[in-house]
Amino acid sequence: MLEIIAVHPDQQRQGIGARLISHSLAHLRDAGVAYVEAYIRDFAGHAPAHQALRSQGFTRRAVMPVLLYRATEFPGSPAHRPARIRRITEADVDACVTFGVEAFRSVYASFEDLYGPDLFGRFEPDWEASQASYIRRAITDSDDETWVYDLEGRPAGFVVLKMDDHGIADIDLLAVDPAQQGQGIAQMLNRFAFERSQEESMSYVVVATADDPGHAPARRSYESAGFVPMPIQWNLQIIRL
C-alpha cells in the first residue's frame, strides 16, 4: 500500500508526486509485490493526487468508496428505550459473532465480484476468520457501547456505538441475523443509537458504509433512519505490477 505521499506546496505541479509513485512502484516490483493499493478521498482537493496515480497506471475500483453519513437533526425527541434492546452480555457474544459473519457474507461476495478472485484472495485469504475476529473485538471493547435486539432471549441484531468528547457518536458496526432480517430490526437499532446519543448529549451521529451492491441494504437502512450522505468518499486505486 502507498500509505502517504506529500509534496511541498512550493514544489507542486512539477511531477514530483508522479516520480515518487513511480520509484515506489519500481521498488515494490523488485520486491515481488503483485498489487499496490492506495486509498484517496474523492473531492476536488485531492485532484492532483488522483492525476499522479492515474499517470502511473492506477485504476479506480468501485468496491471501496465509503459514504459518510450524518444525522443533520435527531428525528424526534428521546423516547423510552425499547424493551427488546439491551446491553450485550458475555452469553451473547458467540451468537453475535456467528450471525454477524453470516450478515456480511453477501458483502464479501460483492467484494469478490468487484475485485476479481485473484485480488480478493490476496486481500481476504480467510475473510470469515478475519471478520469474526473483528466483530468479536468490536462488540467486547469496553470503551464502546454494544446493544443487542433481544428476540426470545437471544440476540437477533447488535449495534456498536462510539461516543467521543466532541459531541460526535459513531455507529461503528451494526448487523442483524439474516434469519431475522426484513423485520425493521436494523432501523430500530439505528433509532436507538440516535436516542442513546441524545442521552449522552451528542450533537451528531455518523456512520460509514461502502458503495457496493452488498451494502445496499445497509444504505437503505441508514437513509430510512434519517441519515443523509455527505460528499466525502474514499475510493481504492489499484495497479497490477
mmCIF file of C-alpha atoms in Angstrom:
data_model
loop_
_atom_site.group_PDB
_atom_site.id
_atom_site.type_symbol
_atom_site.label_atom_id
_atom_site.label_comp_id
_atom_site.label_asym_id
_atom_site.label_seq_id
_atom_site.Cartn_x
_atom_site.Cartn_y
_atom_site.Cartn_z
ATOM 1 C CA MET A 1 0.000 0.000 0.000
ATOM 2 C CA LEU A 2 1.110 3.541 -0.722
ATOM 3 C CA GLU A 3 0.445 4.903 2.752
ATOM 4 C CA ILE A 4 1.056 8.618 2.220
ATOM 5 C CA ILE A 5 2.619 10.884 -0.387
ATOM 6 C CA ALA A 6 3.171 14.602 0.086
ATOM 7 C CA VAL A 7 4.977 17.267 -1.931
ATOM 8 C CA HIS A 8 5.993 20.682 -0.623
ATOM 9 C CA PRO A 9 3.367 23.209 -1.802
ATOM 10 C CA ASP A 10 6.067 25.395 -3.386
ATOM 11 C CA GLN A 11 7.237 22.444 -5.489
ATOM 12 C CA GLN A 12 3.912 21.040 -6.616
ATOM 13 C CA ARG A 13 2.847 20.654 -10.280
ATOM 14 C CA GLN A 14 6.370 19.665 -11.292
ATOM 15 C CA GLY A 15 5.744 15.935 -11.492
ATOM 16 C CA ILE A 16 7.420 15.184 -8.169
ATOM 17 C CA GLY A 17 4.452 13.189 -6.882
ATOM 18 C CA ALA A 18 4.342 11.055 -10.023
ATOM 19 C CA ARG A 19 8.082 10.397 -9.794
ATOM 20 C CA LEU A 20 7.782 9.378 -6.150
ATOM 21 C CA ILE A 21 4.998 6.966 -7.066
ATOM 22 C CA SER A 22 6.996 5.592 -9.997
ATOM 23 C CA HIS A 23 10.041 4.997 -7.795
ATOM 24 C CA SER A 24 7.895 3.301 -5.145
ATOM 25 C CA LEU A 25 6.310 1.006 -7.735
ATOM 26 C CA ALA A 26 9.708 0.024 -9.123
ATOM 27 C CA HIS A 27 10.929 -0.826 -5.631
ATOM 28 C CA LEU A 28 7.815 -2.881 -4.873
ATOM 29 C CA ARG A 29 8.016 -4.657 -8.234
ATOM 30 C CA ASP A 30 11.616 -5.653 -7.495
ATOM 31 C CA ALA A 31 10.441 -6.961 -4.118
ATOM 32 C CA GLY A 32 7.958 -9.291 -5.825
ATOM 33 C CA VAL A 33 4.787 -7.411 -4.905
ATOM 34 C CA ALA A 34 1.862 -8.264 -7.188
ATOM 35 C CA TYR A 35 -0.605 -5.451 -6.446
ATOM 36 C CA VAL A 36 -0.310 -1.968 -4.966
ATOM 37 C CA GLU A 37 -3.272 -0.150 -3.451
ATOM 38 C CA ALA A 38 -3.806 3.465 -2.498
ATOM 39 C CA TYR A 39 -6.806 4.984 -0.746
ATOM 40 C CA ILE A 40 -7.686 8.549 -1.623
ATOM 41 C CA ARG A 41 -10.577 10.865 -0.921
ATOM 42 C CA ASP A 42 -12.820 11.726 -3.815
ATOM 43 C CA PHE A 43 -13.111 15.503 -3.721
ATOM 44 C CA ALA A 44 -11.535 18.455 -5.522
ATOM 45 C CA GLY A 45 -8.685 18.968 -3.071
ATOM 46 C CA HIS A 46 -7.241 15.591 -3.988
ATOM 47 C CA ALA A 47 -7.423 16.103 -7.762
ATOM 48 C CA PRO A 48 -3.607 16.403 -8.135
ATOM 49 C CA ALA A 49 -3.142 13.134 -6.244
ATOM 50 C CA HIS A 50 -5.714 11.429 -8.472
ATOM 51 C CA GLN A 51 -3.852 12.688 -11.533
ATOM 52 C CA ALA A 52 -0.497 11.467 -10.213
ATOM 53 C CA LEU A 53 -1.875 7.992 -9.510
ATOM 54 C CA ARG A 54 -3.572 7.747 -12.892
ATOM 55 C CA SER A 55 -0.383 8.830 -14.659
ATOM 56 C CA GLN A 56 1.360 5.801 -13.161
ATOM 57 C CA GLY A 57 -1.315 3.331 -14.220
ATOM 58 C CA PHE A 58 -3.564 3.167 -11.157
ATOM 59 C CA THR A 59 -7.215 2.473 -11.858
ATOM 60 C CA ARG A 60 -10.170 3.191 -9.627
ATOM 61 C CA ARG A 61 -12.033 0.254 -8.156
ATOM 62 C CA ALA A 62 -15.694 0.883 -7.406
ATOM 63 C CA VAL A 63 -15.703 -1.528 -4.498
ATOM 64 C CA MET A 64 -14.377 0.668 -1.730
ATOM 65 C CA PRO A 65 -15.823 4.171 -1.901
ATOM 66 C CA VAL A 66 -17.093 4.919 1.580
ATOM 67 C CA LEU A 67 -20.154 7.077 2.036
ATOM 68 C CA LEU A 68 -20.101 9.065 5.236
ATOM 69 C CA TYR A 69 -23.497 9.925 6.645
ATOM 70 C CA ARG A 70 -24.522 12.261 9.396
ATOM 71 C CA ALA A 71 -27.796 12.897 11.103
ATOM 72 C CA THR A 72 -28.495 16.571 10.489
ATOM 73 C CA GLU A 73 -31.025 16.522 13.288
ATOM 74 C CA PHE A 74 -32.280 13.862 15.601
ATOM 75 C CA PRO A 75 -35.649 12.527 14.408
ATOM 76 C CA GLY A 76 -37.961 13.362 17.263
ATOM 77 C CA SER A 77 -37.412 13.610 20.976
ATOM 78 C CA PRO A 78 -35.926 10.811 23.072
ATOM 79 C CA ALA A 79 -38.409 8.002 23.608
ATOM 80 C CA HIS A 80 -38.413 5.250 26.176
ATOM 81 C CA ARG A 81 -35.871 2.538 25.494
ATOM 82 C CA PRO A 82 -37.457 -0.375 23.570
ATOM 83 C CA ALA A 83 -37.783 -3.316 25.922
ATOM 84 C CA ARG A 84 -36.126 -5.604 23.412
ATOM 85 C CA ILE A 85 -32.931 -3.545 23.178
ATOM 86 C CA ARG A 86 -30.490 -4.219 25.993
ATOM 87 C CA ARG A 87 -26.787 -4.243 26.744
ATOM 88 C CA ILE A 88 -24.806 -7.127 25.370
ATOM 89 C CA THR A 89 -23.776 -9.839 27.832
ATOM 90 C CA GLU A 90 -20.955 -12.352 27.673
ATOM 91 C CA ALA A 91 -23.513 -15.033 26.828
ATOM 92 C CA ASP A 92 -24.489 -13.099 23.670
ATOM 93 C CA VAL A 93 -21.015 -12.765 22.183
ATOM 94 C CA ASP A 94 -20.660 -16.069 20.330
ATOM 95 C CA ALA A 95 -24.119 -15.796 18.770
ATOM 96 C CA CYS A 96 -23.436 -12.217 17.653
ATOM 97 C CA VAL A 97 -20.146 -13.244 16.064
ATOM 98 C CA THR A 98 -21.785 -16.178 14.274
ATOM 99 C CA PHE A 99 -24.706 -14.294 12.751
ATOM 100 C CA GLY A 100 -22.531 -11.220 12.247
ATOM 101 C CA VAL A 101 -20.272 -13.180 9.897
ATOM 102 C CA GLU A 102 -23.307 -14.501 8.021
ATOM 103 C CA ALA A 103 -24.737 -10.990 7.753
ATOM 104 C CA PHE A 104 -21.578 -9.893 5.923
ATOM 105 C CA ARG A 105 -21.443 -12.881 3.556
ATOM 106 C CA SER A 106 -23.224 -11.017 0.750
ATOM 107 C CA VAL A 107 -20.907 -8.043 1.281
ATOM 108 C CA TYR A 108 -17.802 -10.153 0.756
ATOM 109 C CA ALA A 109 -19.397 -11.863 -2.246
ATOM 110 C CA SER A 110 -19.920 -8.400 -3.696
ATOM 111 C CA PHE A 111 -16.298 -7.500 -2.969
ATOM 112 C CA GLU A 112 -15.087 -10.663 -4.699
ATOM 113 C CA ASP A 113 -17.130 -9.846 -7.796
ATOM 114 C CA LEU A 114 -15.712 -6.338 -7.931
ATOM 115 C CA TYR A 115 -12.105 -7.190 -7.064
ATOM 116 C CA GLY A 116 -11.909 -10.384 -9.076
ATOM 117 C CA PRO A 117 -10.915 -13.715 -7.483
ATOM 118 C CA ASP A 118 -7.129 -13.189 -7.630
ATOM 119 C CA LEU A 119 -7.069 -9.787 -5.956
ATOM 120 C CA PHE A 120 -9.815 -10.716 -3.498
ATOM 121 C CA GLY A 121 -7.891 -13.843 -2.496
ATOM 122 C CA ARG A 122 -4.838 -11.721 -1.721
ATOM 123 C CA PHE A 123 -6.804 -9.142 0.251
ATOM 124 C CA GLU A 124 -9.028 -11.628 2.050
ATOM 125 C CA PRO A 125 -7.405 -15.086 2.200
ATOM 126 C CA ASP A 126 -9.819 -16.036 5.011
ATOM 127 C CA TRP A 127 -12.465 -13.360 5.278
ATOM 128 C CA GLU A 128 -14.689 -15.375 7.618
ATOM 129 C CA ALA A 129 -11.952 -15.677 10.252
ATOM 130 C CA SER A 130 -10.867 -12.047 9.947
ATOM 131 C CA GLN A 131 -14.452 -10.775 10.088
ATOM 132 C CA ALA A 132 -15.234 -12.958 13.107
ATOM 133 C CA SER A 133 -12.164 -11.583 14.883
ATOM 134 C CA TYR A 134 -13.127 -8.009 14.012
ATOM 135 C CA ILE A 135 -16.705 -8.441 15.251
ATOM 136 C CA ARG A 136 -15.574 -10.068 18.495
ATOM 137 C CA ARG A 137 -13.154 -7.220 19.225
ATOM 138 C CA ALA A 138 -15.736 -4.569 18.382
ATOM 139 C CA ILE A 139 -18.608 -5.928 20.466
ATOM 140 C CA THR A 140 -16.424 -6.617 23.519
ATOM 141 C CA ASP A 141 -14.498 -3.320 23.506
ATOM 142 C CA SER A 142 -15.060 -1.798 26.937
ATOM 143 C CA ASP A 143 -14.519 1.725 25.566
ATOM 144 C CA ASP A 144 -17.629 1.450 23.393
ATOM 145 C CA GLU A 145 -21.260 0.516 23.916
ATOM 146 C CA THR A 146 -22.773 -2.586 22.329
ATOM 147 C CA TRP A 147 -26.522 -3.069 22.425
ATOM 148 C CA VAL A 148 -28.470 -6.061 21.165
ATOM 149 C CA TYR A 149 -32.006 -6.572 19.943
ATOM 150 C CA ASP A 150 -33.344 -9.401 22.079
ATOM 151 C CA LEU A 151 -35.670 -11.909 20.469
ATOM 152 C CA GLU A 152 -36.940 -14.537 22.896
ATOM 153 C CA GLY A 153 -33.800 -14.353 24.998
ATOM 154 C CA ARG A 154 -31.310 -14.424 22.118
ATOM 155 C CA PRO A 155 -29.676 -11.557 20.236
ATOM 156 C CA ALA A 156 -31.108 -11.004 16.757
ATOM 157 C CA GLY A 157 -29.069 -7.908 15.974
ATOM 158 C CA PHE A 158 -26.497 -5.602 17.520
ATOM 159 C CA VAL A 159 -25.125 -2.093 17.216
ATOM 160 C CA VAL A 160 -21.740 -0.821 18.412
ATOM 161 C CA LEU A 161 -21.760 2.851 19.353
ATOM 162 C CA LYS A 162 -18.672 5.004 19.880
ATOM 163 C CA MET A 163 -19.034 8.414 21.519
ATOM 164 C CA ASP A 164 -16.234 10.954 21.743
ATOM 165 C CA ASP A 165 -15.620 14.098 23.789
ATOM 166 C CA HIS A 166 -16.546 16.420 20.921
ATOM 167 C CA GLY A 167 -20.224 15.579 20.611
ATOM 168 C CA ILE A 168 -19.910 13.009 17.830
ATOM 169 C CA ALA A 169 -21.293 9.487 18.054
ATOM 170 C CA ASP A 170 -20.231 6.863 15.527
ATOM 171 C CA ILE A 171 -22.197 3.741 14.645
ATOM 172 C CA ASP A 172 -19.107 1.586 14.319
ATOM 173 C CA LEU A 173 -20.840 -1.679 13.464
ATOM 174 C CA LEU A 174 -24.404 -2.883 13.001
ATOM 175 C CA ALA A 175 -25.584 -6.348 11.998
ATOM 176 C CA VAL A 176 -28.837 -8.288 12.021
ATOM 177 C CA ASP A 177 -29.174 -12.059 11.953
ATOM 178 C CA PRO A 178 -30.015 -12.933 8.308
ATOM 179 C CA ALA A 179 -32.827 -15.167 9.582
ATOM 180 C CA GLN A 180 -34.446 -12.101 11.188
ATOM 181 C CA GLN A 181 -33.817 -9.502 8.504
ATOM 182 C CA GLY A 182 -36.671 -7.628 6.879
ATOM 183 C CA GLN A 183 -38.468 -7.000 10.176
ATOM 184 C CA GLY A 184 -37.202 -3.485 10.821
ATOM 185 C CA ILE A 185 -34.626 -4.527 13.429
ATOM 186 C CA ALA A 186 -31.833 -2.508 11.809
ATOM 187 C CA GLN A 187 -33.993 0.608 11.754
ATOM 188 C CA MET A 188 -34.902 0.122 15.422
ATOM 189 C CA LEU A 189 -31.223 -0.218 16.312
ATOM 190 C CA ASN A 190 -30.431 2.934 14.334
ATOM 191 C CA ARG A 191 -33.218 4.824 16.065
ATOM 192 C CA PHE A 192 -31.991 3.571 19.410
ATOM 193 C CA ALA A 193 -28.480 4.785 18.553
ATOM 194 C CA PHE A 194 -29.946 8.267 17.999
ATOM 195 C CA GLU A 195 -31.755 8.201 21.323
ATOM 196 C CA ARG A 196 -28.767 6.870 23.230
ATOM 197 C CA SER A 197 -26.607 9.578 21.664
ATOM 198 C CA GLN A 198 -29.093 12.219 22.773
ATOM 199 C CA GLU A 199 -28.949 10.866 26.309
ATOM 200 C CA GLU A 200 -25.191 11.471 26.238
ATOM 201 C CA SER A 201 -25.608 14.978 24.763
ATOM 202 C CA MET A 202 -24.088 14.117 21.391
ATOM 203 C CA SER A 203 -24.623 16.613 18.567
ATOM 204 C CA TYR A 204 -24.093 14.324 15.581
ATOM 205 C CA VAL A 205 -24.264 10.656 14.708
ATOM 206 C CA VAL A 206 -22.123 9.421 11.826
ATOM 207 C CA VAL A 207 -21.780 6.094 10.074
ATOM 208 C CA ALA A 208 -19.596 4.948 7.187
ATOM 209 C CA THR A 209 -20.622 2.306 4.685
ATOM 210 C CA ALA A 210 -19.375 1.125 1.316
ATOM 211 C CA ASP A 211 -20.921 1.925 -2.049
ATOM 212 C CA ASP A 212 -21.137 -1.619 -3.410
ATOM 213 C CA PRO A 213 -24.158 -3.860 -4.093
ATOM 214 C CA GLY A 214 -23.550 -5.905 -0.949
ATOM 215 C CA HIS A 215 -24.004 -2.832 1.244
ATOM 216 C CA ALA A 216 -27.239 -1.713 -0.455
ATOM 217 C CA PRO A 217 -29.459 -2.954 2.431
ATOM 218 C CA ALA A 218 -27.286 -1.072 4.931
ATOM 219 C CA ARG A 219 -27.504 2.132 2.916
ATOM 220 C CA ARG A 220 -31.293 1.826 2.697
ATOM 221 C CA SER A 221 -31.487 1.246 6.439
ATOM 222 C CA TYR A 222 -29.368 4.287 7.272
ATOM 223 C CA GLU A 223 -31.219 6.544 4.856
ATOM 224 C CA SER A 224 -34.621 5.411 6.135
ATOM 225 C CA ALA A 225 -33.447 6.179 9.672
ATOM 226 C CA GLY A 226 -32.703 9.785 8.735
ATOM 227 C CA PHE A 227 -29.044 9.788 7.717
ATOM 228 C CA VAL A 228 -28.059 11.905 4.735
ATOM 229 C CA PRO A 229 -24.945 11.339 2.599
ATOM 230 C CA MET A 230 -22.025 13.711 2.887
ATOM 231 C CA PRO A 231 -19.797 14.460 -0.131
ATOM 232 C CA ILE A 232 -16.785 12.706 1.387
ATOM 233 C CA GLN A 233 -15.770 9.432 -0.185
ATOM 234 C CA TRP A 234 -12.732 7.211 -0.044
ATOM 235 C CA ASN A 235 -12.009 5.214 -3.164
ATOM 236 C CA LEU A 236 -9.481 2.491 -3.790
ATOM 237 C CA GLN A 237 -6.886 2.828 -6.540
ATOM 238 C CA ILE A 238 -5.175 -0.373 -7.700
ATOM 239 C CA ILE A 239 -2.279 -1.208 -10.011
ATOM 240 C CA ARG A 240 -1.148 -4.689 -11.082
ATOM 241 C CA LEU A 241 2.652 -4.821 -11.219
#
